[in-house]
Amino acid sequence: MTTTRFAPSPTGYIHVGNLRTALMNYLIARKAGGTFILRIDDTDPERSKEEYVDAIKQDLEWLGLHWDRVERQSERLDRYAEAADKLREMGRFYEAFETPTELDLKRKKQLNMGKPPVYDRAALKLSDAEKDALRAERGNGVWRFKLDHERIEWNDGILGDISIDAASVSDPVLIRGDGQVLYTIASVVDDTEMGVTDVVRGSDHVTNTATQIQIIEALGGTCPRFAHHSLLTGPQGEALSKRLGTLALRDLREQGVQPMALLSLMARLGSSDPVELRSDMSELIDGFDINRFGAAPTKFDVQDLFPLTAKHLQSLPLADVTDAVADAGVPAELAEPFWAMARENITTLSDLKGWWDLCREGAEPLIADEDREFIAEAVALLPEGPFDAETWGTWTKAVKEATGRKGKGLFMPLRKALTGMERGPEMATLLPLLQVIRARG
Ligand code: GLU
């Protein structure tokens, strides 16, 4: 059975880049009728925070990305210790004592000599006595996984055939000197034991994948299918990594971005399918195919979310926005005609308030000098209330007959006088709202 997971580290709020990963894994699982696991990668006790775990769940729930179960790495430390023991017994695990400064120096030397900065495995040559001495001097060493120096190959769901020479990669550290288990081994143990069949993650993980494939094989597990999506860039192709902090899902929510707008964009951006607003998750699931995504960096422009949000809002019945309409101050008995008028004229729900203020208080009229007389005449012809959908038609017909004006010369000054704007809602739908408000005092 298809099983995928989204595996955030709870060290911050999740952003659009994380969403791309979450969504792809979610869609694969749902399309196959499989399982979607939310895995909290919290093996780092200093940086992991409970408040971020809660925030991640809230953000996923807001988007409707429901998970089938939650797993926490901090509760599975014994499993990772067992795997580490197994690797030790197999002779694939070795202790190394270099300090960060020593490693840095080695890397610099290698680079100076035009060699790739790969860990030189000096620790493999240490005798037991030398190790004891180093341990006494520096404390416990780190534990590195000894890669087999052969080519590591896989068929990537997005990148195609990949082949990496293991000799060009440093033996990965899986356990730190203080005993903290690192993500690389924890992830392998989890993916294997939880039967994960498909792993989609960012292309910054490609080298991890290569080493993880060897660790999975050493532990006797089955490799999942891997796919690495390209990294997001800004609209001009500029690196987005530094700005991702400002693209947290909660900030977008705060700015009024609607979940379907965000999902519609992120589920297709960077693929050969067009980005179109979808009406619900099932449409996104049906049309999703990981193989249609390209390896090139994907441009993301936060501004694209707003037209999609506006379009989504236009499609909604009042029932879906009752709270927002009420929050804007609109009384329940006017909610229906108000929403019919406003939904065509908003980008986000926070614009509702402005339209309601206009209905309630009226606008500062915009009247050109040459229209003053005309407006005075028109106002005199305004019928008695209450106004309805016909009022605008009857009134403007009367004004036309009395003044001889027609077309734009007739309608535009009236619109500007009533709304203070040159563009906006259908006047026929707006007028009854203005009237009711006035009649209500
Ligand atoms: N916690 C890892 C990360 O956030 C998970 C990577 C993976 O999908 O394996 O990068």
Coordinates of C-alpha atoms and ligand atoms in Angstrom, one line a residue:
M1 CA 0.0 0.0 0.0
T2 CA 1.2 3.5 -0.8
T3 CA 2.5 5.3 2.2
T4 CA 4.0 8.7 2.3
R5 CA 5.1 11.1 4.9
F6 CA 5.6 14.8 5.5
A7 CA 8.5 15.1 8.0
P8 CA 9.1 18.7 9.2
S9 CA 11.5 19.6 11.9
P10 CA 9.6 21.6 14.5
T11 CA 12.2 24.4 14.6
G12 CA 10.1 27.1 12.9
Y13 CA 6.9 27.8 11.1
I14 CA 6.3 26.0 7.8
H15 CA 6.5 28.1 4.6
V16 CA 5.6 27.7 0.9
G17 CA 8.7 25.6 0.3
N18 CA 7.7 23.1 3.0
L19 CA 4.1 23.2 1.6
R20 CA 5.4 22.0 -1.8
T21 CA 6.8 18.9 0.0
A22 CA 3.8 18.3 2.2
L23 CA 1.3 18.7 -0.7
M24 CA 3.1 16.4 -3.1
N25 CA 3.4 13.6 -0.5
Y26 CA -0.2 14.2 0.5
L27 CA -1.5 14.0 -3.1
I28 CA 0.4 10.9 -3.9
A29 CA -1.0 9.1 -0.9
R30 CA -4.6 10.2 -1.5
K31 CA -4.5 9.5 -5.2
A32 CA -3.5 5.9 -4.4
G33 CA -5.9 5.5 -1.5
G34 CA -2.9 5.1 0.7
T35 CA -1.7 6.5 4.0
F36 CA -0.2 10.0 4.7
I37 CA 1.9 10.2 7.9
L38 CA 2.8 13.4 9.6
R39 CA 6.2 12.7 11.1
I40 CA 7.7 15.2 13.5
D41 CA 11.5 15.1 13.1
D42 CA 12.3 16.3 16.7
T43 CA 15.5 14.5 17.5
D44 CA 17.1 17.8 18.3
P45 CA 15.8 18.7 21.8
E46 CA 17.3 22.1 21.8
R47 CA 15.9 23.4 18.6
S48 CA 12.6 21.5 18.5
K49 CA 9.7 23.4 20.1
E50 CA 6.2 22.2 21.0
E51 CA 4.7 25.5 19.9
Y52 CA 6.0 24.7 16.3
V53 CA 4.5 21.2 16.4
D54 CA 1.1 22.8 17.2
A55 CA 1.7 25.5 14.5
I56 CA 2.5 22.9 11.9
K57 CA -0.6 21.0 12.6
Q58 CA -2.7 24.2 12.5
D59 CA -1.3 25.2 9.2
L60 CA -1.9 21.8 7.6
E61 CA -5.4 21.7 9.0
W62 CA -6.1 25.1 7.6
L63 CA -5.2 23.8 4.2
G64 CA -7.2 20.6 4.6
L65 CA -4.1 18.4 4.4
H66 CA -5.3 15.8 6.9
W67 CA -2.9 13.1 8.1
D68 CA -3.7 9.6 9.0
R69 CA -1.4 9.5 11.9
V70 CA 1.4 11.3 13.7
E71 CA 4.8 9.9 14.5
R72 CA 7.4 11.6 16.6
Q73 CA 11.1 10.7 16.3
S74 CA 11.7 11.7 19.9
E75 CA 9.6 8.8 20.9
R76 CA 11.5 6.3 18.8
L77 CA 15.1 6.8 20.0
D78 CA 15.4 3.2 21.1
R79 CA 14.7 2.1 17.5
Y80 CA 17.5 4.3 16.2
A81 CA 19.9 3.0 18.9
E82 CA 19.1 -0.6 17.8
A83 CA 19.8 0.3 14.2
A84 CA 23.1 1.9 15.2
D85 CA 24.1 -1.3 17.1
K86 CA 23.3 -3.3 14.0
L87 CA 25.5 -1.1 11.8
R88 CA 28.3 -1.3 14.4
E89 CA 28.1 -5.1 14.4
M90 CA 28.3 -5.1 10.7
G91 CA 31.5 -3.0 10.7
R92 CA 29.7 -0.2 8.9
F93 CA 29.9 2.3 11.7
Y94 CA 33.0 3.9 13.1
E95 CA 33.9 6.5 15.7
A96 CA 35.7 9.6 14.7
F97 CA 37.2 12.3 16.8
E98 CA 38.1 15.3 14.6
T99 CA 37.1 18.6 15.9
P100 CA 35.1 20.9 13.6
T101 CA 38.2 23.1 13.2
E102 CA 40.3 20.1 12.2
L103 CA 37.7 19.0 9.7
D104 CA 37.6 22.5 8.3
L105 CA 41.3 22.5 7.8
K106 CA 41.2 19.2 6.0
R107 CA 38.5 20.4 3.7
K108 CA 40.5 23.6 2.9
K109 CA 43.7 21.5 2.1
Q110 CA 41.7 19.2 -0.2
L111 CA 40.2 22.2 -2.0
N112 CA 43.6 23.8 -2.4
M113 CA 44.8 20.6 -4.0
G114 CA 41.8 20.6 -6.3
K115 CA 40.3 17.6 -4.6
P116 CA 36.7 17.3 -3.5
P117 CA 36.3 18.0 0.2
V118 CA 35.5 14.4 1.3
Y119 CA 36.2 13.1 4.7
D120 CA 39.5 11.1 4.5
R121 CA 38.5 8.3 6.9
A122 CA 41.5 9.0 9.1
A123 CA 39.6 7.6 12.0
L124 CA 39.5 4.1 10.4
K125 CA 43.2 3.9 11.0
L126 CA 43.0 4.5 14.7
S127 CA 44.0 1.7 17.1
D128 CA 41.9 0.9 20.1
A129 CA 44.5 2.5 22.3
E130 CA 44.5 5.7 20.2
K131 CA 40.7 5.9 20.4
D132 CA 40.8 5.5 24.2
A133 CA 43.2 8.3 24.4
L134 CA 41.2 10.6 22.2
R135 CA 38.0 9.7 24.1
A136 CA 39.7 10.5 27.3
E137 CA 40.9 13.8 25.9
R138 CA 37.9 15.0 23.8
G139 CA 34.9 12.9 25.0
N140 CA 32.9 10.5 22.8
G141 CA 33.5 10.8 19.1
V142 CA 30.8 11.0 16.4
W143 CA 29.7 7.9 14.6
R144 CA 30.1 7.8 10.9
F145 CA 28.5 5.3 8.4
K146 CA 31.1 3.7 6.2
L147 CA 29.8 4.1 2.6
D148 CA 30.6 1.4 0.1
H149 CA 32.6 3.1 -2.6
E150 CA 30.5 2.3 -5.6
R151 CA 28.0 4.2 -7.7
I152 CA 24.6 4.7 -6.0
E153 CA 21.8 4.8 -8.6
W154 CA 18.1 5.4 -8.5
N155 CA 15.3 6.4 -10.9
D156 CA 14.0 9.7 -9.5
G157 CA 10.4 10.5 -10.0
I158 CA 11.3 14.1 -11.0
L159 CA 15.1 14.1 -11.8
G160 CA 15.1 10.9 -13.8
D161 CA 18.1 8.5 -13.6
I162 CA 20.6 9.5 -11.0
S163 CA 24.0 8.1 -10.4
I164 CA 26.3 9.3 -7.6
D165 CA 29.8 8.1 -6.9
A166 CA 29.8 7.2 -3.2
A167 CA 33.5 8.0 -3.1
S168 CA 32.6 11.7 -3.7
V169 CA 30.5 11.8 -0.6
S170 CA 31.8 12.0 3.0
D171 CA 30.8 9.1 5.3
P172 CA 27.8 10.7 7.0
V173 CA 27.7 11.3 10.7
L174 CA 24.7 9.5 12.1
I175 CA 25.3 10.0 15.9
R176 CA 26.8 13.1 17.5
G177 CA 29.4 13.0 20.2
D178 CA 26.7 13.8 22.8
G179 CA 24.7 10.8 21.7
Q180 CA 22.1 12.8 19.7
V181 CA 20.8 10.7 16.8
L182 CA 20.8 12.6 13.5
Y183 CA 18.0 12.8 11.0
T184 CA 19.8 10.7 8.4
I185 CA 19.6 7.4 10.3
A186 CA 16.3 8.3 12.1
S187 CA 14.6 8.9 8.8
V188 CA 15.9 5.6 7.3
V189 CA 14.7 3.6 10.3
D190 CA 11.3 5.3 10.2
D191 CA 10.8 5.0 6.4
T192 CA 11.7 1.3 6.6
E193 CA 9.6 0.4 9.7
M194 CA 6.6 2.5 8.7
G195 CA 6.5 1.0 5.2
V196 CA 7.0 4.3 3.4
T197 CA 6.8 3.6 -0.3
D198 CA 7.3 7.1 -1.7
V199 CA 9.5 10.0 -0.5
V200 CA 9.2 13.4 -2.1
R201 CA 11.5 16.1 -0.8
G202 CA 13.5 19.1 -1.9
S203 CA 16.5 18.6 -4.2
D204 CA 18.8 19.8 -1.4
H205 CA 18.3 16.2 -0.1
V206 CA 19.8 14.4 -3.1
T207 CA 23.1 13.6 -1.5
N208 CA 21.2 12.5 1.7
T209 CA 19.2 10.2 -0.5
A210 CA 22.3 8.6 -1.9
T211 CA 23.7 7.8 1.6
Q212 CA 20.3 6.8 2.9
I213 CA 20.0 4.2 0.1
Q214 CA 23.1 2.5 1.3
I215 CA 22.0 2.7 5.0
I216 CA 18.6 1.2 4.1
E217 CA 20.3 -1.6 2.2
A218 CA 22.7 -2.3 5.0
L219 CA 19.8 -2.6 7.4
G220 CA 17.9 -4.9 5.1
G221 CA 15.1 -2.5 4.3
T222 CA 13.4 -1.8 1.0
C223 CA 14.1 1.5 -0.7
P224 CA 11.1 3.8 -1.3
R225 CA 10.6 5.5 -4.6
F226 CA 12.4 8.9 -4.4
A227 CA 11.5 12.2 -6.1
H228 CA 13.3 15.5 -5.5
H229 CA 11.5 18.6 -6.4
S230 CA 13.3 21.7 -7.5
L231 CA 13.9 24.6 -5.1
L232 CA 11.7 27.6 -5.3
T233 CA 13.1 30.9 -6.5
G234 CA 11.6 34.4 -6.5
P235 CA 9.9 35.8 -9.6
Q236 CA 13.2 37.0 -11.1
G237 CA 14.9 33.6 -10.4
E238 CA 16.6 35.0 -7.2
A239 CA 17.2 32.5 -4.4
L240 CA 14.2 32.4 -2.1
S241 CA 15.9 30.5 0.8
K242 CA 16.5 33.7 2.8
R243 CA 13.1 35.1 2.2
L244 CA 11.2 31.9 3.0
G245 CA 10.8 33.1 6.6
T246 CA 8.5 35.8 5.3
L247 CA 6.5 33.3 3.3
A248 CA 5.3 31.3 6.3
L249 CA 1.8 29.8 5.8
R250 CA 0.5 31.7 8.7
D251 CA 1.6 35.0 7.2
L252 CA -0.1 34.1 4.0
R253 CA -3.3 33.2 5.9
E254 CA -3.0 36.5 7.8
Q255 CA -2.8 38.3 4.4
G256 CA -6.1 36.8 3.4
V257 CA -4.9 34.1 1.0
Q258 CA -7.5 31.4 0.6
P259 CA -6.5 27.7 1.0
M260 CA -7.8 26.7 -2.4
A261 CA -5.8 29.5 -4.0
L262 CA -2.6 28.4 -2.3
L263 CA -3.2 24.7 -3.0
S264 CA -4.1 25.2 -6.6
L265 CA -0.9 27.1 -7.2
M266 CA 1.4 24.9 -5.3
A267 CA 0.0 21.6 -6.6
R268 CA 0.9 22.5 -10.2
L269 CA 3.6 25.2 -10.1
G270 CA 6.7 23.8 -11.8
S271 CA 4.8 21.1 -13.6
S272 CA 3.8 20.9 -17.3
D273 CA 0.1 21.3 -16.2
P274 CA -1.4 24.8 -16.1
V275 CA -2.1 26.6 -12.9
E276 CA -5.8 27.0 -12.6
L277 CA -8.1 27.6 -9.7
R278 CA -9.6 24.2 -8.6
S279 CA -12.8 24.1 -6.6
D280 CA -11.8 21.4 -4.2
M281 CA -9.1 19.0 -3.1
S282 CA -10.5 16.0 -5.1
E283 CA -9.8 17.9 -8.3
L284 CA -6.2 18.5 -7.3
I285 CA -5.8 14.8 -6.3
D286 CA -7.3 13.5 -9.6
G287 CA -5.0 15.6 -11.8
F288 CA -1.8 15.1 -9.8
D289 CA 1.2 13.4 -11.4
I290 CA 4.6 13.8 -9.9
N291 CA 6.3 12.8 -13.1
R292 CA 5.0 16.0 -14.8
F293 CA 7.2 18.2 -12.6
G294 CA 10.4 19.5 -14.0
A295 CA 13.9 19.6 -12.5
A296 CA 14.5 23.3 -13.2
P297 CA 14.2 25.8 -10.4
T298 CA 10.6 26.9 -9.9
K299 CA 9.6 30.6 -9.8
F300 CA 7.2 31.5 -7.1
D301 CA 5.5 34.9 -6.9
V302 CA 3.4 35.5 -3.9
Q303 CA 1.4 38.0 -5.9
D304 CA 0.0 35.1 -8.0
L305 CA -2.0 34.0 -4.9
F306 CA -4.2 37.1 -4.9
P307 CA -6.0 36.8 -8.2
L308 CA -6.6 33.1 -7.4
T309 CA -7.9 34.1 -4.0
A310 CA -10.3 36.7 -5.6
K311 CA -11.5 34.2 -8.1
H312 CA -12.1 31.6 -5.4
L313 CA -14.1 34.1 -3.3
Q314 CA -16.2 35.0 -6.3
S315 CA -17.3 31.4 -6.6
L316 CA -18.4 31.0 -2.9
P317 CA -22.0 31.1 -1.7
L318 CA -22.9 33.2 1.3
A319 CA -23.0 30.1 3.5
D320 CA -19.2 29.8 3.1
V321 CA -18.4 33.3 4.2
T322 CA -21.2 34.1 6.7
D323 CA -18.7 34.7 9.5
A324 CA -16.5 37.1 7.5
V325 CA -19.6 39.0 6.3
A326 CA -20.9 39.3 9.9
D327 CA -17.4 40.3 11.1
A328 CA -17.4 43.2 8.6
G329 CA -20.4 44.5 10.4
V330 CA -23.1 43.5 7.9
P331 CA -26.5 42.7 9.6
A332 CA -27.8 39.2 8.9
E333 CA -30.8 40.4 6.9
L334 CA -28.6 42.2 4.5
A335 CA -25.9 39.5 4.2
E336 CA -27.3 38.0 1.0
P337 CA -27.5 41.1 -1.2
F338 CA -24.4 42.5 0.3
W339 CA -22.3 39.4 -0.5
A340 CA -23.8 39.3 -4.1
M341 CA -22.6 42.9 -4.6
A342 CA -19.2 42.6 -2.8
R343 CA -17.9 39.3 -3.9
E344 CA -17.1 40.5 -7.4
N345 CA -15.2 43.4 -6.0
I346 CA -12.8 42.0 -3.4
T347 CA -9.4 40.4 -3.4
T348 CA -9.5 39.1 0.1
L349 CA -12.2 38.9 2.7
S350 CA -10.6 41.9 4.6
D351 CA -11.9 44.1 1.7
L352 CA -15.5 43.4 2.9
K353 CA -15.2 46.0 5.6
G354 CA -14.5 48.8 3.1
W355 CA -17.6 48.0 1.1
W356 CA -19.7 47.8 4.1
D357 CA -18.4 51.2 5.3
L358 CA -19.4 52.6 1.9
C359 CA -22.9 51.1 2.2
R360 CA -23.3 52.4 5.7
E361 CA -21.7 55.8 5.6
G362 CA -21.7 56.6 2.0
A363 CA -18.6 57.8 0.2
E364 CA -17.0 61.2 -0.2
P365 CA -18.7 62.1 -3.5
L366 CA -16.5 62.7 -6.5
I367 CA -18.1 65.4 -8.6
A368 CA -16.5 67.3 -11.4
D369 CA -17.4 71.0 -11.7
E370 CA -19.2 70.5 -15.0
D371 CA -21.3 67.8 -13.4
R372 CA -22.5 69.7 -10.4
E373 CA -25.8 70.9 -11.9
F374 CA -26.4 67.5 -13.4
I375 CA -25.9 65.7 -10.1
A376 CA -28.3 68.2 -8.3
E377 CA -30.9 67.5 -10.9
A378 CA -30.4 63.7 -10.6
V379 CA -30.6 63.8 -6.8
A380 CA -33.9 65.6 -7.0
L381 CA -35.2 62.8 -9.2
L382 CA -34.2 60.0 -6.8
P383 CA -37.3 58.0 -6.1
E384 CA -38.7 57.4 -2.6
G385 CA -37.3 54.3 -0.9
P386 CA -37.2 51.5 -0.2
F387 CA -34.9 50.8 -3.2
D388 CA -34.8 47.5 -5.0
A389 CA -33.0 46.0 -8.0
E390 CA -35.2 48.0 -10.4
T391 CA -34.5 51.4 -8.8
W392 CA -31.3 52.1 -10.6
G393 CA -32.9 51.5 -14.0
T394 CA -36.0 53.6 -13.2
W395 CA -34.0 56.4 -11.8
T396 CA -31.4 56.6 -14.5
K397 CA -34.1 56.5 -17.2
A398 CA -35.8 59.5 -15.5
V399 CA -32.5 61.3 -15.3
K400 CA -31.8 60.6 -18.9
E401 CA -35.1 62.0 -20.0
A402 CA -34.8 65.1 -17.8
T403 CA -31.2 65.9 -18.7
G404 CA -30.7 64.5 -22.2
R405 CA -27.5 62.8 -21.0
K406 CA -26.9 59.2 -22.0
G407 CA -24.2 56.4 -21.9
K408 CA -21.0 57.1 -20.0
G409 CA -21.9 60.8 -19.5
L410 CA -25.0 59.7 -17.7
F411 CA -23.8 56.8 -15.6
M412 CA -20.2 57.7 -14.7
P413 CA -21.0 61.0 -12.8
L414 CA -23.7 59.2 -10.9
R415 CA -21.4 56.3 -10.0
K416 CA -18.6 58.7 -8.9
A417 CA -21.0 60.8 -6.9
L418 CA -22.4 57.8 -5.0
T419 CA -19.3 55.7 -4.5
G420 CA -16.4 58.2 -4.9
M421 CA -14.9 55.8 -7.4
E422 CA -14.8 55.3 -11.1
R423 CA -15.1 51.6 -11.0
G424 CA -16.8 49.2 -8.6
P425 CA -19.9 47.1 -8.1
E426 CA -22.9 47.0 -10.3
M427 CA -24.8 50.1 -9.4
A428 CA -28.1 48.2 -9.6
T429 CA -27.0 45.9 -6.8
L430 CA -25.3 48.6 -4.8
L431 CA -28.1 51.1 -4.7
P432 CA -30.6 49.1 -2.7
L433 CA -27.9 48.5 -0.1
L434 CA -27.1 52.2 0.1
Q435 CA -30.8 53.0 0.4
V436 CA -31.6 50.4 3.1
I437 CA -28.7 51.8 5.1
R438 CA -30.0 55.3 4.8
A439 CA -33.5 54.3 5.6
R440 CA -32.2 52.6 8.7
G441 CA -30.8 55.9 9.8
Ligands
GLU1 N1 13.2 16.8 8.6 C1 13.7 16.7 7.3 C2 13.6 18.1 6.7 O1 12.9 18.9 7.2 C3 13.0 15.7 6.5 C4 13.5 15.5 5.2 C5 12.9 14.2 4.5 O2 11.9 14.4 3.9 O3 13.5 13.1 4.7 O4 14.4 18.4 5.8

